[in-house]
Amino acid sequence: MTDMLAARLHEIGGSMQLERVPRPTAGATDVVVKVEACNVVPNLKNVLATYAEWFPYLPLPKLPAIFGLDSAGVVTEVGEQVFDVKVGDRVYVNPGVSCGSCRACRRGEEPNCDRYTFIGYFSFGPDGQKIFDAYPYGGLGEYLTAPQRNMVKLPDSVSFEEGARFGYLGTSYSALKKAGAGPGKTVLIDGASGTLGLGGVLNALAMGATKIFGTGRNKDLLADVKAIAPDRIEVHATGDGDLGEWVRENNDGYGVDIVIDALGPGSPAETFQEAIGALARGGVAVDIGGMMEHPSLDLFAMMCSQRSVLGSLWFTTGEAQEMSDLAGSGALDLSVLEHHVFPLEEINEALDEGLPARHGGFTNFISKPPHA
């Protein structure tokens, strides 16, 4: 077959059109992947409908375009200069593509590339269209192409549905690494019951954090989070008293070593400031949720207590491979995820309130192509 089925968006605010498009072929250093699962952000329709109003500095690809950010599948073709990826490999495709030649790329810091682009979603710089042109296939199609350096090999014990969640999971994994998470460290996940936050909880457990504190608004969801590891997880509902005091009461009088803020746009800045107040001396707060309000930071107090605030956007392919290996070993337990799979042909129905009710971050929405 020389063509395939894909869902393409022709105009912002419109429905996706199911169309036959040319099936991709592999360039010299590229890989073709048969998509078995593509993660679908529950509010993808709203994002695409109002994107220019929200993030005008993050350009979308020229339309029509095939969206779909996080994909997992099987390698079906490799270019002549591909060396360590072979046909039949089960992979997650890291959608973050960099230019490969700038100073950040040469340092192995691809997410710091000025041309960094999420294939199947948006870019972080004005030159992103060049990358969209080179890799125009997102996960809402039967096949896609990506550079060999973006392949993350999946062990047999990790399903394609779990692999398609790696974008959310990897974001928190990289943030925890930046903050030095590991044995002997305590971690506060602000927004622990959400999609990003739950990944932070699972990764912190896998990385050996001694104790994990989680916040959220829904007490029932928080109870489900705590049930993952009752001896290591403590939860606190927003509004139930001072967060810093609660942390210290449950942490031998100490603040936490790490805060991972997973709260998204629309969250009040006060929640982030309260979380910073729960840090111990020398603690590190990492923002991954994209809060758009501007919190007021007491830099003098942060200097005196040696606290730090970092932003962490995504992750390297190497970090994703580490996380995949943790999942393969069983240290990263993804069995708590609840997969809701629907066929690609129903993408519009799914986005038009057709997705089932969410069980917080436990729910994993997946589109599956037909491969007819």
mmCIF file of C-alpha atoms in Angstrom:
data_model
loop_
_atom_site.group_PDB
_atom_site.id
_atom_site.type_symbol
_atom_site.label_atom_id
_atom_site.label_comp_id
_atom_site.label_asym_id
_atom_site.label_seq_id
_atom_site.Cartn_x
_atom_site.Cartn_y
_atom_site.Cartn_z
ATOM 1 C CA MET A 1 0.000 0.000 0.000
ATOM 2 C CA THR A 2 1.260 3.482 -0.865
ATOM 3 C CA ASP A 3 -1.270 5.430 1.155
ATOM 4 C CA MET A 4 -2.796 5.303 4.633
ATOM 5 C CA LEU A 5 -5.623 6.683 6.744
ATOM 6 C CA ALA A 6 -4.984 9.818 8.821
ATOM 7 C CA ALA A 7 -7.042 12.427 10.645
ATOM 8 C CA ARG A 8 -6.094 15.895 9.376
ATOM 9 C CA LEU A 9 -7.115 19.299 10.699
ATOM 10 C CA HIS A 10 -7.818 21.826 7.922
ATOM 11 C CA GLU A 11 -8.800 24.845 10.027
ATOM 12 C CA ILE A 12 -8.511 25.912 13.654
ATOM 13 C CA GLY A 13 -11.793 25.200 15.370
ATOM 14 C CA GLY A 14 -12.891 22.712 12.721
ATOM 15 C CA SER A 15 -13.317 18.960 12.856
ATOM 16 C CA MET A 16 -10.598 16.564 11.807
ATOM 17 C CA GLN A 17 -11.057 15.027 8.370
ATOM 18 C CA LEU A 18 -10.384 11.335 7.801
ATOM 19 C CA GLU A 19 -8.390 11.160 4.574
ATOM 20 C CA ARG A 20 -6.110 8.889 2.604
ATOM 21 C CA VAL A 21 -2.629 10.404 2.474
ATOM 22 C CA PRO A 22 0.716 9.149 1.152
ATOM 23 C CA ARG A 23 2.302 6.602 3.443
ATOM 24 C CA PRO A 24 5.699 7.869 4.648
ATOM 25 C CA THR A 25 9.033 6.399 3.676
ATOM 26 C CA ALA A 26 12.279 6.521 5.630
ATOM 27 C CA GLY A 27 15.005 9.051 4.951
ATOM 28 C CA ALA A 28 18.620 8.016 5.419
ATOM 29 C CA THR A 29 18.654 8.529 9.196
ATOM 30 C CA ASP A 30 14.922 8.144 9.817
ATOM 31 C CA VAL A 31 12.579 5.408 10.956
ATOM 32 C CA VAL A 32 9.006 4.567 9.897
ATOM 33 C CA VAL A 33 6.760 3.406 12.734
ATOM 34 C CA LYS A 34 3.393 1.685 12.431
ATOM 35 C CA VAL A 35 1.340 3.447 15.096
ATOM 36 C CA GLU A 36 -0.352 1.074 17.526
ATOM 37 C CA ALA A 37 -1.411 3.667 20.118
ATOM 38 C CA CYS A 38 -1.535 7.460 20.261
ATOM 39 C CA ASN A 39 -2.261 9.317 23.472
ATOM 40 C CA VAL A 40 -5.078 11.852 23.164
ATOM 41 C CA VAL A 41 -5.095 14.863 25.459
ATOM 42 C CA PRO A 42 -8.684 15.065 26.790
ATOM 43 C CA ASN A 43 -8.985 18.780 25.967
ATOM 44 C CA LEU A 44 -7.209 18.568 22.590
ATOM 45 C CA LYS A 45 -10.254 19.984 20.784
ATOM 46 C CA ASN A 46 -10.316 23.070 23.040
ATOM 47 C CA VAL A 47 -6.583 23.567 22.657
ATOM 48 C CA LEU A 48 -6.765 23.522 18.868
ATOM 49 C CA ALA A 49 -9.890 25.694 18.791
ATOM 50 C CA THR A 50 -8.347 28.531 20.802
ATOM 51 C CA TYR A 51 -4.622 27.893 20.426
ATOM 52 C CA ALA A 52 -3.698 31.236 18.910
ATOM 53 C CA GLU A 53 -5.291 33.003 21.873
ATOM 54 C CA TRP A 54 -3.456 30.874 24.427
ATOM 55 C CA PHE A 55 0.038 30.459 23.023
ATOM 56 C CA PRO A 56 0.676 32.717 20.029
ATOM 57 C CA TYR A 57 4.441 32.295 20.473
ATOM 58 C CA LEU A 58 4.210 28.503 20.014
ATOM 59 C CA PRO A 59 3.432 28.116 16.301
ATOM 60 C CA LEU A 60 1.327 25.264 14.953
ATOM 61 C CA PRO A 61 2.197 23.486 11.708
ATOM 62 C CA LYS A 62 0.748 24.801 8.484
ATOM 63 C CA LEU A 63 -2.688 23.340 7.881
ATOM 64 C CA PRO A 64 -3.844 20.828 6.895
ATOM 65 C CA ALA A 65 -1.798 18.868 9.405
ATOM 66 C CA ILE A 66 -1.809 15.503 11.158
ATOM 67 C CA PHE A 67 -1.735 15.981 14.930
ATOM 68 C CA GLY A 68 -1.056 13.400 17.639
ATOM 69 C CA LEU A 69 1.770 13.960 20.114
ATOM 70 C CA ASP A 70 2.660 10.708 21.899
ATOM 71 C CA SER A 71 2.816 7.530 19.849
ATOM 72 C CA ALA A 72 3.971 3.976 20.338
ATOM 73 C CA GLY A 73 4.211 1.231 17.743
ATOM 74 C CA VAL A 74 6.388 -1.091 15.687
ATOM 75 C CA VAL A 75 9.255 -0.132 13.380
ATOM 76 C CA THR A 76 8.452 -1.131 9.775
ATOM 77 C CA GLU A 77 11.257 0.571 7.834
ATOM 78 C CA VAL A 78 14.657 2.102 8.591
ATOM 79 C CA GLY A 79 16.912 4.355 6.534
ATOM 80 C CA GLU A 80 20.259 3.238 5.192
ATOM 81 C CA GLN A 81 22.132 5.194 7.891
ATOM 82 C CA VAL A 82 20.096 3.795 10.804
ATOM 83 C CA PHE A 83 22.260 1.550 12.968
ATOM 84 C CA ASP A 84 20.702 0.484 16.284
ATOM 85 C CA VAL A 85 16.998 0.458 15.432
ATOM 86 C CA LYS A 86 15.631 -2.421 13.387
ATOM 87 C CA VAL A 87 12.392 -3.519 11.775
ATOM 88 C CA GLY A 88 10.152 -5.152 14.367
ATOM 89 C CA ASP A 89 11.366 -3.080 17.339
ATOM 90 C CA ARG A 90 8.624 -1.949 19.722
ATOM 91 C CA VAL A 91 9.156 1.780 20.353
ATOM 92 C CA TYR A 92 7.838 4.977 21.835
ATOM 93 C CA VAL A 93 8.495 7.922 19.533
ATOM 94 C CA ASN A 94 9.804 10.965 21.391
ATOM 95 C CA PRO A 95 8.040 13.772 19.455
ATOM 96 C CA GLY A 96 10.552 16.424 20.540
ATOM 97 C CA VAL A 97 12.765 17.028 17.502
ATOM 98 C CA SER A 98 15.688 19.446 17.595
ATOM 99 C CA CYS A 99 17.854 20.861 14.813
ATOM 100 C CA GLY A 100 20.760 18.589 15.778
ATOM 101 C CA SER A 101 23.498 21.130 15.121
ATOM 102 C CA CYS A 102 23.164 24.137 17.456
ATOM 103 C CA ARG A 103 25.203 24.561 20.641
ATOM 104 C CA ALA A 104 22.456 23.060 22.842
ATOM 105 C CA CYS A 105 22.102 20.032 20.554
ATOM 106 C CA ARG A 106 25.866 19.475 20.500
ATOM 107 C CA ARG A 107 25.778 19.424 24.302
ATOM 108 C CA GLY A 108 23.061 16.766 24.253
ATOM 109 C CA GLU A 109 20.464 19.243 25.569
ATOM 110 C CA GLU A 110 17.962 18.938 22.752
ATOM 111 C CA PRO A 111 14.995 20.533 24.608
ATOM 112 C CA ASN A 112 17.067 23.752 24.848
ATOM 113 C CA CYS A 113 17.307 24.010 21.051
ATOM 114 C CA ASP A 114 15.749 27.238 19.743
ATOM 115 C CA ARG A 115 14.107 25.183 16.977
ATOM 116 C CA TYR A 116 12.731 22.488 19.277
ATOM 117 C CA THR A 117 9.480 21.180 17.817
ATOM 118 C CA PHE A 118 6.859 18.662 18.863
ATOM 119 C CA ILE A 119 5.957 16.773 15.709
ATOM 120 C CA GLY A 120 2.209 16.300 15.715
ATOM 121 C CA TYR A 121 1.649 19.376 17.881
ATOM 122 C CA PHE A 122 3.543 22.692 17.964
ATOM 123 C CA SER A 123 6.968 24.311 17.860
ATOM 124 C CA PHE A 124 8.909 26.478 20.302
ATOM 125 C CA GLY A 125 10.482 28.783 17.724
ATOM 126 C CA PRO A 126 9.848 30.509 14.415
ATOM 127 C CA ASP A 127 11.879 27.964 12.434
ATOM 128 C CA GLY A 128 9.741 25.037 13.538
ATOM 129 C CA GLN A 129 8.001 24.746 10.189
ATOM 130 C CA LYS A 130 11.216 23.373 8.692
ATOM 131 C CA ILE A 131 10.991 20.470 11.127
ATOM 132 C CA PHE A 132 7.248 20.070 10.477
ATOM 133 C CA ASP A 133 8.054 19.866 6.764
ATOM 134 C CA ALA A 134 10.636 17.153 7.380
ATOM 135 C CA TYR A 135 8.371 15.187 9.767
ATOM 136 C CA PRO A 136 4.734 15.983 8.879
ATOM 137 C CA TYR A 137 3.154 12.847 10.351
ATOM 138 C CA GLY A 138 1.643 12.933 13.843
ATOM 139 C CA GLY A 139 0.245 9.973 15.728
ATOM 140 C CA LEU A 140 -3.341 10.318 14.457
ATOM 141 C CA GLY A 141 -2.485 8.270 11.399
ATOM 142 C CA GLU A 142 -1.442 4.731 10.618
ATOM 143 C CA TYR A 143 2.275 5.464 10.185
ATOM 144 C CA LEU A 144 4.738 8.207 11.062
ATOM 145 C CA THR A 145 8.404 9.046 10.563
ATOM 146 C CA ALA A 146 10.928 10.379 13.063
ATOM 147 C CA PRO A 147 14.724 10.526 13.459
ATOM 148 C CA GLN A 148 16.424 7.380 14.727
ATOM 149 C CA ARG A 149 17.668 9.359 17.743
ATOM 150 C CA ASN A 150 14.046 9.816 18.862
ATOM 151 C CA MET A 151 13.300 6.088 19.223
ATOM 152 C CA VAL A 152 12.780 4.742 22.747
ATOM 153 C CA LYS A 153 12.775 0.944 22.840
ATOM 154 C CA LEU A 154 9.953 -0.607 24.837
ATOM 155 C CA PRO A 155 10.357 -3.869 26.733
ATOM 156 C CA ASP A 156 7.749 -6.541 26.049
ATOM 157 C CA SER A 157 6.249 -5.964 29.507
ATOM 158 C CA VAL A 158 5.260 -2.380 28.573
ATOM 159 C CA SER A 159 2.118 -2.222 26.451
ATOM 160 C CA PHE A 160 1.708 0.205 23.574
ATOM 161 C CA GLU A 161 -1.001 1.969 25.578
ATOM 162 C CA GLU A 162 1.449 2.463 28.454
ATOM 163 C CA GLY A 163 4.155 3.545 26.015
ATOM 164 C CA ALA A 164 1.862 6.204 24.573
ATOM 165 C CA ARG A 165 1.711 7.762 28.055
ATOM 166 C CA PHE A 166 5.482 8.357 28.087
ATOM 167 C CA GLY A 167 5.156 12.049 27.229
ATOM 168 C CA TYR A 168 3.353 12.835 30.457
ATOM 169 C CA LEU A 169 5.502 10.377 32.396
ATOM 170 C CA GLY A 170 8.805 11.534 30.965
ATOM 171 C CA THR A 171 8.070 15.169 31.771
ATOM 172 C CA SER A 172 7.979 14.424 35.493
ATOM 173 C CA TYR A 173 10.892 11.979 35.260
ATOM 174 C CA SER A 174 13.188 14.640 33.811
ATOM 175 C CA ALA A 175 12.054 17.170 36.421
ATOM 176 C CA LEU A 176 12.764 14.739 39.247
ATOM 177 C CA LYS A 177 16.221 14.031 37.808
ATOM 178 C CA LYS A 178 17.004 17.752 37.587
ATOM 179 C CA ALA A 179 16.054 18.091 41.248
ATOM 180 C CA GLY A 180 18.183 15.136 42.363
ATOM 181 C CA ALA A 181 15.388 12.742 43.354
ATOM 182 C CA GLY A 182 16.423 9.420 44.825
ATOM 183 C CA PRO A 183 16.794 7.486 48.090
ATOM 184 C CA GLY A 184 16.763 9.710 51.147
ATOM 185 C CA LYS A 185 14.892 12.517 49.367
ATOM 186 C CA THR A 186 11.320 13.623 50.035
ATOM 187 C CA VAL A 187 9.098 14.927 47.247
ATOM 188 C CA LEU A 188 5.923 17.028 47.137
ATOM 189 C CA ILE A 189 3.840 16.634 43.968
ATOM 190 C CA ASP A 190 1.547 19.660 43.668
ATOM 191 C CA GLY A 191 -1.417 18.290 41.718
ATOM 192 C CA ALA A 192 -0.693 14.618 42.403
ATOM 193 C CA SER A 193 -4.031 13.282 41.171
ATOM 194 C CA GLY A 194 -3.796 14.860 37.693
ATOM 195 C CA THR A 195 -2.266 13.392 34.549
ATOM 196 C CA LEU A 196 1.146 15.024 34.995
ATOM 197 C CA GLY A 197 1.113 14.752 38.766
ATOM 198 C CA LEU A 198 0.295 11.057 38.916
ATOM 199 C CA GLY A 199 3.265 10.386 36.647
ATOM 200 C CA GLY A 200 5.392 12.305 39.131
ATOM 201 C CA VAL A 201 4.174 10.086 41.958
ATOM 202 C CA LEU A 202 4.894 6.884 40.014
ATOM 203 C CA ASN A 203 8.346 8.063 38.949
ATOM 204 C CA ALA A 204 9.275 9.266 42.439
ATOM 205 C CA LEU A 205 8.382 5.829 43.788
ATOM 206 C CA ALA A 206 10.455 4.151 41.056
ATOM 207 C CA MET A 207 13.444 6.415 41.699
ATOM 208 C CA GLY A 208 13.494 5.493 45.380
ATOM 209 C CA ALA A 209 12.180 8.662 47.040
ATOM 210 C CA THR A 210 11.735 8.006 50.731
ATOM 211 C CA LYS A 211 8.399 9.765 51.061
ATOM 212 C CA ILE A 212 6.022 11.425 48.614
ATOM 213 C CA PHE A 213 3.506 14.088 49.534
ATOM 214 C CA GLY A 214 0.662 14.833 47.142
ATOM 215 C CA THR A 215 -1.875 17.641 46.873
ATOM 216 C CA GLY A 216 -5.144 17.904 44.964
ATOM 217 C CA ARG A 217 -8.721 19.125 45.145
ATOM 218 C CA ASN A 218 -10.583 15.801 44.996
ATOM 219 C CA LYS A 219 -10.284 13.796 48.207
ATOM 220 C CA ASP A 220 -11.504 10.577 46.585
ATOM 221 C CA LEU A 221 -8.830 10.811 43.890
ATOM 222 C CA LEU A 222 -6.200 11.588 46.490
ATOM 223 C CA ALA A 223 -7.238 8.478 48.422
ATOM 224 C CA ASP A 224 -6.669 6.441 45.246
ATOM 225 C CA VAL A 225 -3.219 8.015 44.893
ATOM 226 C CA LYS A 226 -2.295 7.143 48.460
ATOM 227 C CA ALA A 227 -3.497 3.569 47.940
ATOM 228 C CA ILE A 228 -0.702 3.048 45.379
ATOM 229 C CA ALA A 229 1.872 2.934 48.212
ATOM 230 C CA PRO A 230 0.217 3.741 51.564
ATOM 231 C CA ASP A 231 3.472 3.518 53.539
ATOM 232 C CA ARG A 232 5.301 6.053 51.348
ATOM 233 C CA ILE A 233 2.570 8.434 50.122
ATOM 234 C CA GLU A 234 0.769 11.095 52.164
ATOM 235 C CA VAL A 235 -1.981 13.259 50.636
ATOM 236 C CA HIS A 236 -3.395 16.698 51.449
ATOM 237 C CA ALA A 237 -6.558 18.221 49.997
ATOM 238 C CA THR A 238 -6.322 21.845 48.887
ATOM 239 C CA GLY A 239 -7.801 24.111 51.542
ATOM 240 C CA ASP A 240 -7.334 21.663 54.435
ATOM 241 C CA GLY A 241 -4.970 23.852 56.416
ATOM 242 C CA ASP A 242 -1.485 25.219 55.803
ATOM 243 C CA LEU A 243 0.483 23.014 53.416
ATOM 244 C CA GLY A 244 3.897 23.748 54.894
ATOM 245 C CA GLU A 245 2.744 22.952 58.410
ATOM 246 C CA TRP A 246 1.144 19.697 57.241
ATOM 247 C CA VAL A 247 4.327 18.617 55.452
ATOM 248 C CA ARG A 248 6.506 19.264 58.497
ATOM 249 C CA GLU A 249 4.048 17.498 60.802
ATOM 250 C CA ASN A 250 4.351 14.403 58.620
ATOM 251 C CA ASN A 251 8.065 14.667 57.834
ATOM 252 C CA ASP A 252 9.784 14.743 61.233
ATOM 253 C CA GLY A 253 9.663 18.532 61.318
ATOM 254 C CA TYR A 254 11.443 19.010 57.990
ATOM 255 C CA GLY A 255 10.298 20.528 54.731
ATOM 256 C CA VAL A 256 10.542 18.507 51.510
ATOM 257 C CA ASP A 257 13.656 18.340 49.391
ATOM 258 C CA ILE A 258 11.783 18.626 46.090
ATOM 259 C CA VAL A 259 8.555 20.201 44.866
ATOM 260 C CA ILE A 260 7.191 19.191 41.458
ATOM 261 C CA ASP A 261 4.484 21.662 40.471
ATOM 262 C CA ALA A 262 2.167 19.904 38.008
ATOM 263 C CA LEU A 263 -0.678 22.445 38.091
ATOM 264 C CA GLY A 264 -1.741 23.675 34.674
ATOM 265 C CA PRO A 265 -2.963 26.961 33.168
ATOM 266 C CA GLY A 266 -5.748 28.483 35.224
ATOM 267 C CA SER A 267 -4.310 27.437 38.568
ATOM 268 C CA PRO A 268 -3.810 30.288 41.063
ATOM 269 C CA ALA A 269 -0.263 31.429 41.706
ATOM 270 C CA GLU A 270 -0.843 31.144 45.457
ATOM 271 C CA THR A 271 -0.764 27.342 45.242
ATOM 272 C CA PHE A 272 2.756 27.418 43.816
ATOM 273 C CA GLN A 273 3.895 29.909 46.439
ATOM 274 C CA GLU A 274 2.439 27.714 49.178
ATOM 275 C CA ALA A 275 4.300 24.711 47.803
ATOM 276 C CA ILE A 276 7.581 26.651 47.817
ATOM 277 C CA GLY A 277 6.899 27.365 51.477
ATOM 278 C CA ALA A 278 6.935 23.629 52.106
ATOM 279 C CA LEU A 279 10.540 23.293 50.891
ATOM 280 C CA ALA A 280 13.388 22.547 53.253
ATOM 281 C CA ARG A 281 16.553 24.620 53.187
ATOM 282 C CA GLY A 282 18.349 23.847 49.959
ATOM 283 C CA GLY A 283 15.164 22.498 48.399
ATOM 284 C CA VAL A 284 14.338 22.685 44.689
ATOM 285 C CA ALA A 285 10.957 23.475 43.115
ATOM 286 C CA VAL A 286 10.447 22.446 39.473
ATOM 287 C CA ASP A 287 7.513 23.706 37.419
ATOM 288 C CA ILE A 288 6.215 21.327 34.731
ATOM 289 C CA GLY A 289 2.515 22.217 34.634
ATOM 290 C CA GLY A 290 2.577 25.471 32.692
ATOM 291 C CA MET A 291 0.888 27.742 35.240
ATOM 292 C CA MET A 292 0.307 31.056 33.474
ATOM 293 C CA GLU A 293 -0.163 33.348 36.459
ATOM 294 C CA HIS A 294 2.907 35.218 37.703
ATOM 295 C CA PRO A 295 3.743 34.197 41.273
ATOM 296 C CA SER A 296 5.541 36.647 43.510
ATOM 297 C CA LEU A 297 8.826 35.188 44.737
ATOM 298 C CA ASP A 298 10.722 36.443 47.770
ATOM 299 C CA LEU A 299 14.190 36.187 46.252
ATOM 300 C CA PHE A 300 15.955 37.374 49.407
ATOM 301 C CA ALA A 301 14.315 34.619 51.458
ATOM 302 C CA MET A 302 15.112 32.089 48.723
ATOM 303 C CA MET A 303 18.732 33.196 48.737
ATOM 304 C CA CYS A 304 19.010 32.899 52.512
ATOM 305 C CA SER A 305 17.420 29.421 52.479
ATOM 306 C CA GLN A 306 19.238 28.362 49.293
ATOM 307 C CA ARG A 307 15.996 27.326 47.627
ATOM 308 C CA SER A 308 15.805 27.118 43.834
ATOM 309 C CA VAL A 309 13.045 27.311 41.225
ATOM 310 C CA LEU A 310 13.478 25.603 37.851
ATOM 311 C CA GLY A 311 11.399 25.186 34.743
ATOM 312 C CA SER A 312 11.452 21.790 33.035
ATOM 313 C CA LEU A 313 9.787 21.467 29.650
ATOM 314 C CA TRP A 314 10.157 17.904 28.390
ATOM 315 C CA PHE A 315 12.865 15.218 28.428
ATOM 316 C CA THR A 316 15.673 13.809 26.323
ATOM 317 C CA THR A 317 15.360 10.507 24.501
ATOM 318 C CA GLY A 318 18.031 9.150 26.851
ATOM 319 C CA GLU A 319 15.883 10.016 29.866
ATOM 320 C CA ALA A 320 12.880 8.356 28.250
ATOM 321 C CA GLN A 321 14.945 5.210 27.661
ATOM 322 C CA GLU A 322 15.974 5.197 31.323
ATOM 323 C CA MET A 323 12.314 5.440 32.293
ATOM 324 C CA SER A 324 11.402 2.656 29.868
ATOM 325 C CA ASP A 325 14.075 0.459 31.446
ATOM 326 C CA LEU A 326 12.654 1.219 34.908
ATOM 327 C CA ALA A 327 9.229 0.133 33.662
ATOM 328 C CA GLY A 328 10.713 -3.017 32.176
ATOM 329 C CA SER A 329 12.338 -3.898 35.500
ATOM 330 C CA GLY A 330 9.072 -3.412 37.368
ATOM 331 C CA ALA A 331 10.396 -0.521 39.451
ATOM 332 C CA LEU A 332 8.107 1.867 37.549
ATOM 333 C CA ASP A 333 4.668 0.314 37.951
ATOM 334 C CA LEU A 334 2.251 1.482 35.247
ATOM 335 C CA SER A 335 -0.485 -1.023 36.098
ATOM 336 C CA VAL A 336 -2.581 1.677 37.797
ATOM 337 C CA LEU A 337 -3.317 3.348 34.428
ATOM 338 C CA GLU A 338 -6.834 2.834 33.063
ATOM 339 C CA HIS A 339 -6.783 2.677 29.267
ATOM 340 C CA HIS A 340 -9.758 3.872 27.207
ATOM 341 C CA VAL A 341 -9.098 2.902 23.594
ATOM 342 C CA PHE A 342 -11.144 4.111 20.625
ATOM 343 C CA PRO A 343 -10.571 3.699 16.870
ATOM 344 C CA LEU A 344 -8.982 6.519 14.903
ATOM 345 C CA GLU A 345 -12.149 6.752 12.814
ATOM 346 C CA GLU A 346 -13.989 8.013 15.911
ATOM 347 C CA ILE A 347 -11.563 10.815 16.779
ATOM 348 C CA ASN A 348 -14.134 13.597 16.276
ATOM 349 C CA GLU A 349 -16.809 11.808 18.274
ATOM 350 C CA ALA A 350 -14.299 11.205 21.040
ATOM 351 C CA LEU A 351 -13.230 14.842 21.172
ATOM 352 C CA ASP A 352 -16.860 16.036 21.055
ATOM 353 C CA GLU A 353 -17.539 14.990 24.654
ATOM 354 C CA GLY A 354 -17.352 11.346 23.624
ATOM 355 C CA LEU A 355 -14.505 10.489 25.976
ATOM 356 C CA PRO A 356 -15.570 8.635 29.131
ATOM 357 C CA ALA A 357 -15.593 10.389 32.467
ATOM 358 C CA ARG A 358 -12.086 10.910 33.759
ATOM 359 C CA HIS A 359 -10.705 9.173 36.816
ATOM 360 C CA GLY A 360 -8.154 11.930 37.258
ATOM 361 C CA GLY A 361 -4.662 11.094 36.074
ATOM 362 C CA PHE A 362 -5.410 7.369 36.169
ATOM 363 C CA THR A 363 -7.345 7.648 32.888
ATOM 364 C CA ASN A 364 -5.359 7.137 29.695
ATOM 365 C CA PHE A 365 -7.142 8.046 26.412
ATOM 366 C CA ILE A 366 -5.768 6.192 23.386
ATOM 367 C CA SER A 367 -6.511 6.376 19.662
ATOM 368 C CA LYS A 368 -5.800 3.192 17.688
ATOM 369 C CA PRO A 369 -5.436 3.222 13.881
ATOM 370 C CA PRO A 370 -7.177 0.515 11.829
ATOM 371 C CA HIS A 371 -4.192 -0.675 9.731
ATOM 372 C CA ALA A 372 -6.695 -1.875 7.133
#
